[in-house]
XYZ file of N, CA and C in Angstrom:
615
model
N -14.490 -21.512 17.518
C -13.711 -20.768 18.513
C -14.174 -21.122 19.930
N -13.264 -21.663 20.710
C -13.576 -22.038 22.085
C -13.550 -20.807 22.987
N -14.506 -20.719 23.884
C -14.397 -19.730 24.948
C -13.414 -20.275 25.984
N -13.018 -19.432 26.922
C -12.079 -19.879 27.944
C -12.667 -21.043 28.747
N -13.950 -20.947 29.092
C -14.599 -22.009 29.866
C -14.650 -23.300 29.065
N -14.992 -23.202 27.780
C -15.046 -24.395 26.929
C -13.672 -25.040 26.815
N -12.653 -24.214 26.654
C -11.299 -24.744 26.551
C -10.903 -25.490 27.817
N -11.261 -24.939 28.960
C -10.866 -25.532 30.235
C -11.616 -26.824 30.548
N -12.602 -27.149 29.743
C -13.325 -28.410 29.905
C -12.699 -29.534 29.088
N -11.656 -29.213 28.323
C -11.015 -30.221 27.476
C -9.744 -30.762 28.127
N -9.462 -32.017 27.871
C -8.227 -32.627 28.371
C -7.012 -31.990 27.712
N -7.183 -31.576 26.467
C -6.082 -30.964 25.723
C -5.552 -29.726 26.429
N -6.438 -28.949 27.008
C -6.037 -27.730 27.716
C -5.039 -28.047 28.819
N -5.302 -29.077 29.586
C -4.451 -29.395 30.732
C -3.152 -30.081 30.313
N -3.206 -30.810 29.219
C -1.970 -31.380 28.682
C -1.045 -30.266 28.204
N -1.612 -29.289 27.485
C -0.814 -28.161 27.006
C -0.299 -27.328 28.177
N -1.133 -27.162 29.189
C -0.727 -26.416 30.386
C 0.485 -27.079 31.039
N 0.400 -28.388 31.208
C 1.513 -29.124 31.823
C 2.755 -29.080 30.944
N 2.568 -29.231 29.634
C 3.698 -29.171 28.707
C 4.408 -27.830 28.791
N 3.634 -26.763 28.839
C 4.222 -25.426 28.858
C 5.013 -25.200 30.146
N 4.417 -25.574 31.273
C 5.104 -25.387 32.543
C 6.360 -26.223 32.665
N 6.244 -27.510 32.341
C 7.394 -28.412 32.452
C 8.446 -28.113 31.386
N 7.987 -27.717 30.198
C 8.914 -27.457 29.105
C 9.747 -26.204 29.294
N 9.247 -25.264 30.098
C 9.988 -24.018 30.324
C 10.688 -23.975 31.683
N 10.300 -24.861 32.594
C 10.863 -24.813 33.945
C 12.375 -25.004 33.947
N 12.852 -26.008 33.223
C 14.284 -26.265 33.173
C 15.052 -25.095 32.591
N 14.510 -24.513 31.530
C 15.151 -23.360 30.924
C 15.235 -22.193 31.889
N 14.147 -21.945 32.610
C 14.143 -20.871 33.602
C 15.203 -21.101 34.673
N 15.317 -22.353 35.114
C 16.287 -22.685 36.157
C 17.717 -22.446 35.698
N 18.070 -23.039 34.570
C 19.456 -22.988 34.103
C 19.842 -21.599 33.620
N 18.940 -20.937 32.926
C 19.237 -19.589 32.451
C 19.471 -18.654 33.635
N 18.695 -18.830 34.687
C 18.875 -18.006 35.876
C 20.178 -18.281 36.605
N 20.698 -19.492 36.431
C 21.931 -19.897 37.121
C 23.151 -19.875 36.198
N 23.003 -19.342 35.004
C 24.059 -19.436 33.989
C 25.416 -18.947 34.490
N 25.434 -17.800 35.123
C 26.710 -17.251 35.596
C 27.351 -18.178 36.629
N 26.557 -18.663 37.577
C 27.088 -19.558 38.611
C 27.605 -20.859 38.015
N 26.886 -21.377 37.021
C 27.315 -22.615 36.362
C 28.662 -22.404 35.682
N 28.800 -21.270 34.998
C 30.046 -20.979 34.304
C 31.231 -20.882 35.245
N 31.025 -20.226 36.379
C 32.120 -20.034 37.336
C 32.447 -21.322 38.079
N 31.418 -22.013 38.578
C 31.637 -23.176 39.445
C 31.976 -24.458 38.688
N 31.338 -24.675 37.541
C 31.515 -25.953 36.847
C 32.394 -25.869 35.611
N 32.388 -24.719 34.932
C 33.213 -24.581 33.730
C 34.514 -23.843 34.017
N 34.693 -23.430 35.264
C 35.919 -22.735 35.689
C 36.200 -21.478 34.870
N 35.151 -20.763 34.518
C 35.311 -19.513 33.791
C 35.483 -18.378 34.789
N 36.198 -17.342 34.360
C 36.279 -16.191 35.255
C 34.944 -15.453 35.215
N 34.732 -14.608 36.172
C 33.427 -13.962 36.337
C 33.011 -13.157 35.112
N 33.966 -12.446 34.504
C 33.638 -11.618 33.342
C 33.159 -12.465 32.170
N 33.850 -13.574 31.908
C 33.463 -14.453 30.798
C 32.108 -15.095 31.083
N 31.917 -15.547 32.312
C 30.645 -16.170 32.675
C 29.490 -15.186 32.543
N 29.764 -13.927 32.838
C 28.726 -12.901 32.722
C 28.289 -12.723 31.273
N 29.208 -12.974 30.335
C 28.866 -12.865 28.915
C 27.795 -13.870 28.501
N 27.602 -14.907 29.316
C 26.587 -15.904 28.988
C 25.197 -15.283 28.963
N 25.003 -14.209 29.721
C 23.707 -13.537 29.741
C 23.390 -12.970 28.361
N 24.400 -12.360 27.733
C 24.219 -11.826 26.381
C 23.965 -12.944 25.390
N 24.725 -14.030 25.522
C 24.557 -15.160 24.609
C 23.168 -15.776 24.743
N 22.682 -15.878 25.970
C 21.346 -16.419 26.198
C 20.298 -15.569 25.490
N 20.432 -14.254 25.599
C 19.480 -13.351 24.950
C 19.497 -13.532 23.437
N 20.691 -13.685 22.864
C 20.812 -13.853 21.418
C 20.187 -15.164 20.952
N 20.498 -16.260 21.631
C 19.963 -17.553 21.217
C 18.485 -17.695 21.570
N 18.060 -17.010 22.600
C 16.636 -16.973 22.918
C 15.869 -16.350 21.753
N 16.372 -15.210 21.274
C 15.734 -14.533 20.144
C 15.825 -15.371 18.873
N 16.999 -15.965 18.642
C 17.174 -16.802 17.452
C 16.244 -18.009 17.495
N 16.065 -18.578 18.687
C 15.171 -19.720 18.834
C 13.736 -19.360 18.536
N 13.328 -18.189 18.953
C 11.961 -17.740 18.676
C 11.722 -17.646 17.174
N 12.695 -17.082 16.472
C 12.556 -16.932 15.022
C 12.703 -18.271 14.303
N 13.753 -19.009 14.650
C 14.042 -20.259 13.958
C 13.001 -21.328 14.186
N 12.699 -21.608 15.448
C 11.697 -22.636 15.737
C 10.308 -22.196 15.290
N 10.059 -20.887 15.346
C 8.773 -20.392 14.850
C 8.609 -20.681 13.371
N 9.677 -20.445 12.606
C 9.633 -20.721 11.167
C 9.477 -22.215 10.893
N 10.186 -23.034 11.666
C 10.084 -24.489 11.495
C 8.666 -24.966 11.798
N 8.058 -24.404 12.844
C 6.707 -24.831 13.229
C 5.660 -24.439 12.194
N 5.983 -23.453 11.348
C 5.061 -23.078 10.277
C 5.040 -24.118 9.159
N 6.076 -24.942 9.106
C 6.180 -25.937 8.036
C 5.876 -27.355 8.512
N 6.018 -27.590 9.791
C 5.818 -28.937 10.327
C 4.811 -28.896 11.473
N 4.400 -30.075 11.914
C 3.440 -30.180 13.006
C 3.982 -29.494 14.261
N 3.243 -28.524 14.768
C 3.747 -27.701 15.868
C 3.936 -28.487 17.160
N 3.051 -29.420 17.427
C 3.193 -30.216 18.644
C 4.461 -31.063 18.581
N 4.761 -31.607 17.410
C 5.988 -32.384 17.257
C 7.218 -31.494 17.422
N 7.128 -30.267 16.931
C 8.234 -29.323 17.087
C 8.457 -29.013 18.570
N 7.376 -28.825 19.311
C 7.492 -28.582 20.752
C 8.122 -29.785 21.444
N 7.718 -30.984 21.032
C 8.296 -32.204 21.615
C 9.793 -32.273 21.347
N 10.194 -31.943 20.127
C 11.617 -31.973 19.766
C 12.402 -30.986 20.626
N 11.853 -29.791 20.815
C 12.533 -28.799 21.653
C 12.675 -29.295 23.089
N 11.638 -29.957 23.592
C 11.692 -30.492 24.959
C 12.760 -31.572 25.075
N 12.849 -32.438 24.064
C 13.842 -33.513 24.096
C 15.263 -32.957 23.971
N 15.436 -31.928 23.140
C 16.757 -31.296 23.024
C 17.153 -30.664 24.357
N 16.207 -29.971 24.977
C 16.464 -29.366 26.282
C 16.862 -30.425 27.300
N 16.124 -31.518 27.326
C 16.428 -32.613 28.252
C 17.820 -33.175 27.986
N 18.153 -33.355 26.710
C 19.468 -33.878 26.352
C 20.595 -32.959 26.793
N 20.406 -31.656 26.597
C 21.427 -30.691 27.026
C 21.597 -30.720 28.543
N 20.485 -30.865 29.248
C 20.553 -30.930 30.710
C 21.318 -32.169 31.170
N 21.039 -33.293 30.539
C 21.739 -34.533 30.884
C 23.235 -34.378 30.652
N 23.590 -33.810 29.505
C 25.001 -33.638 29.185
C 25.686 -32.708 30.186
N 24.988 -31.669 30.603
C 25.585 -30.746 31.571
C 25.797 -31.406 32.929
N 25.008 -32.449 33.205
C 25.143 -33.126 34.499
C 26.242 -34.174 34.510
N 26.656 -34.656 33.312
C 27.640 -35.741 33.279
C 28.956 -35.362 32.612
N 28.951 -34.310 31.798
C 30.161 -33.911 31.078
C 30.927 -32.875 31.895
N 32.237 -32.977 31.853
C 33.075 -31.972 32.493
C 33.028 -30.709 31.636
N 32.408 -29.669 32.146
C 32.187 -28.469 31.350
C 33.461 -27.648 31.191
N 33.611 -27.095 29.992
C 34.668 -26.132 29.721
C 34.042 -24.956 28.980
N 34.878 -24.070 28.482
C 34.373 -22.869 27.814
C 33.432 -23.224 26.667
N 33.805 -24.228 25.863
C 33.020 -24.580 24.676
C 31.730 -25.303 25.045
N 31.845 -26.382 25.820
C 30.653 -27.172 26.138
C 29.638 -26.357 26.938
N 30.120 -25.491 27.797
C 29.220 -24.644 28.584
C 28.347 -23.796 27.675
N 28.980 -23.115 26.721
C 28.228 -22.229 25.840
C 27.371 -23.004 24.840
N 27.831 -24.154 24.382
C 27.047 -24.956 23.429
C 25.752 -25.445 24.074
N 25.856 -26.050 25.246
C 24.663 -26.579 25.914
C 23.718 -25.458 26.340
N 24.296 -24.371 26.809
C 23.470 -23.243 27.230
C 22.743 -22.626 26.032
N 23.441 -22.567 24.889
C 22.821 -22.039 23.674
C 21.649 -22.911 23.239
N 21.826 -24.230 23.321
C 20.747 -25.146 22.954
C 19.532 -24.965 23.842
N 19.768 -24.839 25.135
C 18.663 -24.652 26.081
C 17.959 -23.319 25.837
N 18.738 -22.255 25.635
C 18.160 -20.928 25.419
C 17.344 -20.876 24.133
N 17.855 -21.500 23.067
C 17.142 -21.498 21.789
C 15.816 -22.244 21.893
N 15.826 -23.378 22.576
C 14.594 -24.160 22.732
C 13.617 -23.470 23.678
N 14.143 -22.799 24.677
C 13.291 -22.035 25.592
C 12.567 -20.930 24.821
N 13.323 -20.176 24.029
C 12.715 -19.117 23.229
C 11.729 -19.662 22.217
N 12.079 -20.798 21.606
C 11.185 -21.413 20.634
C 9.876 -21.853 21.250
N 9.948 -22.417 22.447
C 8.731 -22.863 23.138
C 7.808 -21.685 23.424
N 8.383 -20.598 23.920
C 7.594 -19.394 24.195
C 6.949 -18.871 22.918
N 7.657 -18.986 21.802
C 7.181 -18.456 20.528
C 6.080 -19.306 19.906
N 6.219 -20.616 19.980
C 5.306 -21.519 19.268
C 3.990 -21.728 20.011
N 4.011 -21.693 21.320
C 2.812 -22.039 22.095
C 1.585 -21.172 21.796
N 1.707 -19.847 21.661
C 0.505 -19.064 21.344
C -0.160 -19.506 20.041
N 0.654 -19.861 19.056
C 0.109 -20.321 17.782
C -0.624 -21.641 17.946
N -0.084 -22.517 18.786
C -0.744 -23.797 19.050
C -2.109 -23.570 19.692
N -2.165 -22.661 20.654
C -3.440 -22.370 21.314
C -4.450 -21.840 20.301
N -4.009 -20.962 19.415
C -4.896 -20.447 18.381
C -5.339 -21.525 17.413
N -4.425 -22.411 17.061
C -4.732 -23.496 16.126
C -5.711 -24.496 16.733
N -5.562 -24.775 18.011
C -6.401 -25.779 18.676
C -7.751 -25.225 19.137
N -7.756 -23.971 19.589
C -8.968 -23.439 20.216
C -9.548 -22.218 19.507
N -8.958 -21.822 18.380
C -9.467 -20.678 17.635
C -8.824 -19.374 18.080
N -8.950 -18.349 17.251
C -8.272 -17.080 17.519
C -9.182 -16.022 18.147
N -10.485 -16.269 18.139
C -11.414 -15.258 18.664
C -11.128 -14.943 20.126
N -10.872 -15.971 20.914
C -10.617 -15.794 22.347
C -9.171 -16.151 22.703
N -8.271 -15.924 21.751
C -6.881 -16.338 21.934
C -6.235 -15.691 23.154
N -6.493 -14.406 23.367
C -5.877 -13.714 24.494
C -6.217 -14.359 25.827
N -7.497 -14.627 26.033
C -7.934 -15.241 27.290
C -7.462 -16.686 27.389
N -7.556 -17.417 26.286
C -7.176 -18.832 26.306
C -5.679 -19.012 26.546
N -4.878 -18.191 25.867
C -3.435 -18.288 26.077
C -3.072 -17.839 27.486
N -3.835 -16.879 28.010
C -3.585 -16.418 29.368
C -3.720 -17.536 30.388
N -4.681 -18.433 30.156
C -4.863 -19.576 31.057
C -3.650 -20.493 30.999
N -3.225 -20.839 29.796
C -2.093 -21.748 29.627
C -0.801 -21.098 30.113
N -0.691 -19.789 29.933
C 0.532 -19.085 30.331
C 0.729 -19.092 31.845
N -0.344 -19.351 32.590
C -0.201 -19.435 34.045
C 0.791 -20.523 34.447
N 0.914 -21.545 33.600
C 1.867 -22.625 33.882
C 3.294 -22.087 33.901
N 3.578 -21.137 33.022
C 4.902 -20.506 32.981
C 5.161 -19.739 34.279
N 4.151 -19.004 34.727
C 4.295 -18.268 35.974
C 4.533 -19.192 37.157
N 3.817 -20.320 37.175
C 4.008 -21.285 38.256
C 5.406 -21.884 38.204
N 5.881 -22.167 36.988
C 7.235 -22.714 36.826
C 8.277 -21.737 37.359
N 8.057 -20.444 37.118
C 8.992 -19.426 37.600
C 8.992 -19.341 39.125
N 7.860 -19.653 39.748
C 7.774 -19.632 41.210
C 8.369 -20.893 41.833
N 8.115 -22.030 41.193
C 8.582 -23.309 41.730
C 10.089 -23.466 41.553
N 10.620 -22.932 40.460
C 12.036 -23.087 40.147
C 12.979 -22.723 41.279
N 12.867 -21.514 41.835
C 13.768 -21.132 42.929
C 13.669 -22.055 44.142
N 12.487 -22.586 44.394
C 12.320 -23.522 45.513
C 13.111 -24.800 45.248
N 13.060 -25.262 43.995
C 13.813 -26.462 43.607
C 15.306 -26.229 43.793
N 15.778 -25.080 43.324
C 17.205 -24.756 43.427
C 17.637 -24.689 44.889
N 16.802 -24.082 45.714
C 17.146 -23.928 47.131
C 17.271 -25.270 47.844
N 16.523 -26.261 47.373
C 16.531 -27.571 48.028
C 17.418 -28.593 47.326
N 17.975 -28.219 46.180
C 18.862 -29.137 45.459
C 20.221 -29.177 46.153
N 20.807 -30.355 46.180
C 22.101 -30.494 46.842
C 23.245 -29.931 46.031
N 23.080 -29.859 44.718
C 24.148 -29.379 43.843
C 23.552 -28.918 42.524
N 24.371 -28.265 41.716
C 23.921 -27.850 40.390
C 23.607 -29.060 39.523
N 24.380 -30.138 39.681
C 24.122 -31.353 38.906
C 22.735 -31.909 39.194
N 22.308 -31.842 40.444
C 20.963 -32.306 40.785
C 19.903 -31.427 40.124
N 20.199 -30.143 40.025
C 19.288 -29.233 39.329
C 19.185 -29.612 37.858
N 20.322 -29.964 37.242
C 20.314 -30.391 35.840
C 19.478 -31.655 35.652
N 19.657 -32.607 36.547
C 18.924 -33.873 36.443
C 17.424 -33.622 36.563
N 17.035 -32.818 37.531
C 15.615 -32.482 37.689
C 15.089 -31.807 36.429
N 15.856 -30.852 35.908
C 15.441 -30.124 34.709
C 15.321 -31.055 33.514
N 16.227 -32.017 33.416
C 16.173 -32.993 32.322
C 14.912 -33.834 32.412
N 14.552 -34.218 33.621
C 13.371 -35.068 33.815
C 12.091 -34.324 33.446
N 11.944 -33.084 33.922
C 10.705 -32.352 33.635
C 10.588 -32.027 32.147
N 11.711 -31.732 31.490
C 11.673 -31.479 30.047
C 11.312 -32.747 29.289
N 11.840 -33.873 29.740
C 11.515 -35.153 29.113
C 10.027 -35.458 29.252
N 9.474 -35.204 30.421
C 8.040 -35.423 30.638
C 7.219 -34.538 29.703
N 7.650 -33.285 29.526
C 6.946 -32.373 28.619
C 6.929 -32.928 27.202
N 8.070 -33.463 26.762
C 8.137 -34.045 25.425
C 7.249 -35.264 25.280
N 7.205 -36.095 26.312
C 6.365 -37.298 26.273
C 4.884 -36.915 26.256
N 4.509 -35.914 27.044
C 3.116 -35.463 27.060
C 2.666 -35.004 25.677
N 3.596 -34.405 24.935
C 3.260 -33.921 23.595
C 2.791 -35.050 22.681
N 3.253 -36.255 22.942
C 2.870 -37.398 22.115
C 1.401 -37.763 22.303
N 0.791 -37.268 23.370
C -0.603 -37.610 23.677
C -1.574 -36.460 23.402
N -1.057 -35.348 22.925
C -1.917 -34.187 22.670
C -2.630 -34.341 21.327
N -3.938 -34.145 21.364
C -4.737 -34.190 20.141
C -5.612 -32.946 20.076
N -5.841 -32.484 18.867
C -6.694 -31.317 18.685
C -8.115 -31.651 19.150
N -8.772 -30.743 19.884
C -10.140 -31.005 20.350
C -11.076 -31.330 19.196
N -12.039 -32.222 19.444
C -12.943 -32.699 18.393
C -13.664 -31.556 17.701
N -14.103 -30.570 18.475
C -14.821 -29.429 17.903
C -13.983 -28.733 16.846
N -12.703 -28.560 17.106
C -11.831 -27.875 16.162
C -11.552 -28.743 14.951
N -11.473 -30.054 15.135
C -11.271 -30.967 14.007
C -12.438 -30.875 13.043
N -13.655 -30.846 13.594
C -14.855 -30.738 12.762
C -14.847 -29.432 11.989
N -14.496 -28.335 12.663
C -14.445 -27.034 12.002
C -13.389 -26.999 10.903
N -12.232 -27.595 11.168
C -11.165 -27.640 10.169
C -11.612 -28.416 8.939
N -12.261 -29.549 9.154
C -12.729 -30.373 8.039
C -13.803 -29.646 7.240
N -14.680 -28.928 7.937
C -15.735 -28.172 7.268
C -15.136 -27.061 6.414
N -14.159 -26.364 6.974
C -13.507 -25.284 6.230
C -12.789 -25.818 5.000
N -12.109 -26.953 5.162
C -11.400 -27.561 4.038
C -12.377 -27.985 2.951
N -13.512 -28.557 3.341
C -14.520 -28.987 2.370
C -15.114 -27.790 1.651
N -15.365 -26.720 2.395
C -15.934 -25.510 1.815
C -14.980 -24.900 0.793
N -13.701 -24.902 1.095
C -12.712 -24.357 0.166
C -12.643 -25.183 -1.108
N -12.724 -26.508 -0.961
C -12.693 -27.385 -2.134
C -13.906 -27.147 -3.026
N -15.064 -26.912 -2.405
C -16.277 -26.677 -3.183
C -16.194 -25.366 -3.953
N -15.541 -24.374 -3.355
C -15.385 -23.087 -4.038
C -14.462 -23.208 -5.239
N -13.446 -24.069 -5.091
C -12.512 -24.283 -6.198
C -13.198 -25.050 -7.321
C-alpha cells in the first residue's frame, strides 16, 4: 500500500493524473454546452435541446455501470483508453458532421457514457495500482486533475472561435489521454506484492 507521498514519487501517478484531467475535460466542455450545441448546430428548438440534460444524466449513469462492469473483466487501463478514443471520435464527428436530432443525441450519448465510465473506473485503478489502505488520499490527489479540467474548460470555451473549435480541442485532449494510457504501467512495488500474493495463494492450494 502506497502512502500519498510514495505515490507522488512515481511516474505512474502523473500519467494517471494527466489521463484523468485530459480524459474528462472534453466531456465537461461538451456536456456543459449541450443545450447551445443542440440549438445552434442541430437546429433543435429550446425545449428539445433542454431534454439533452436528462439524456446526459441517463447515459452518464449507464456509462458508470456499463464501463465499470466491463473494467471488472478486462484490463482497466485499456478500458480507459477505449473510452478516451471513443470520446475523441465523437468529438471529431461533431466537428465535421452536419448535426441533426439523431446525430446530436447519439454523439452526446457516447460522450456522456464514456465520461461517466471514466469517473467510475479511475478510483478502482488507483486502488489496484497503489493499494486500498490510503485510497481516499491517493485518489484525492489524482482527482485534482478533474477539478483543474473544470476550471480550464470555461477559459477554453471563452477563447474558442466557434463550437467546432471546441470540439476539435476536446478531441485532441481525449486522444492524448488515450495515448498516455498506452504508457501506464503498474508501479514495481505493487507488481512485487501482486506476485507474492499470487504465489502465497498457490502454496495454500
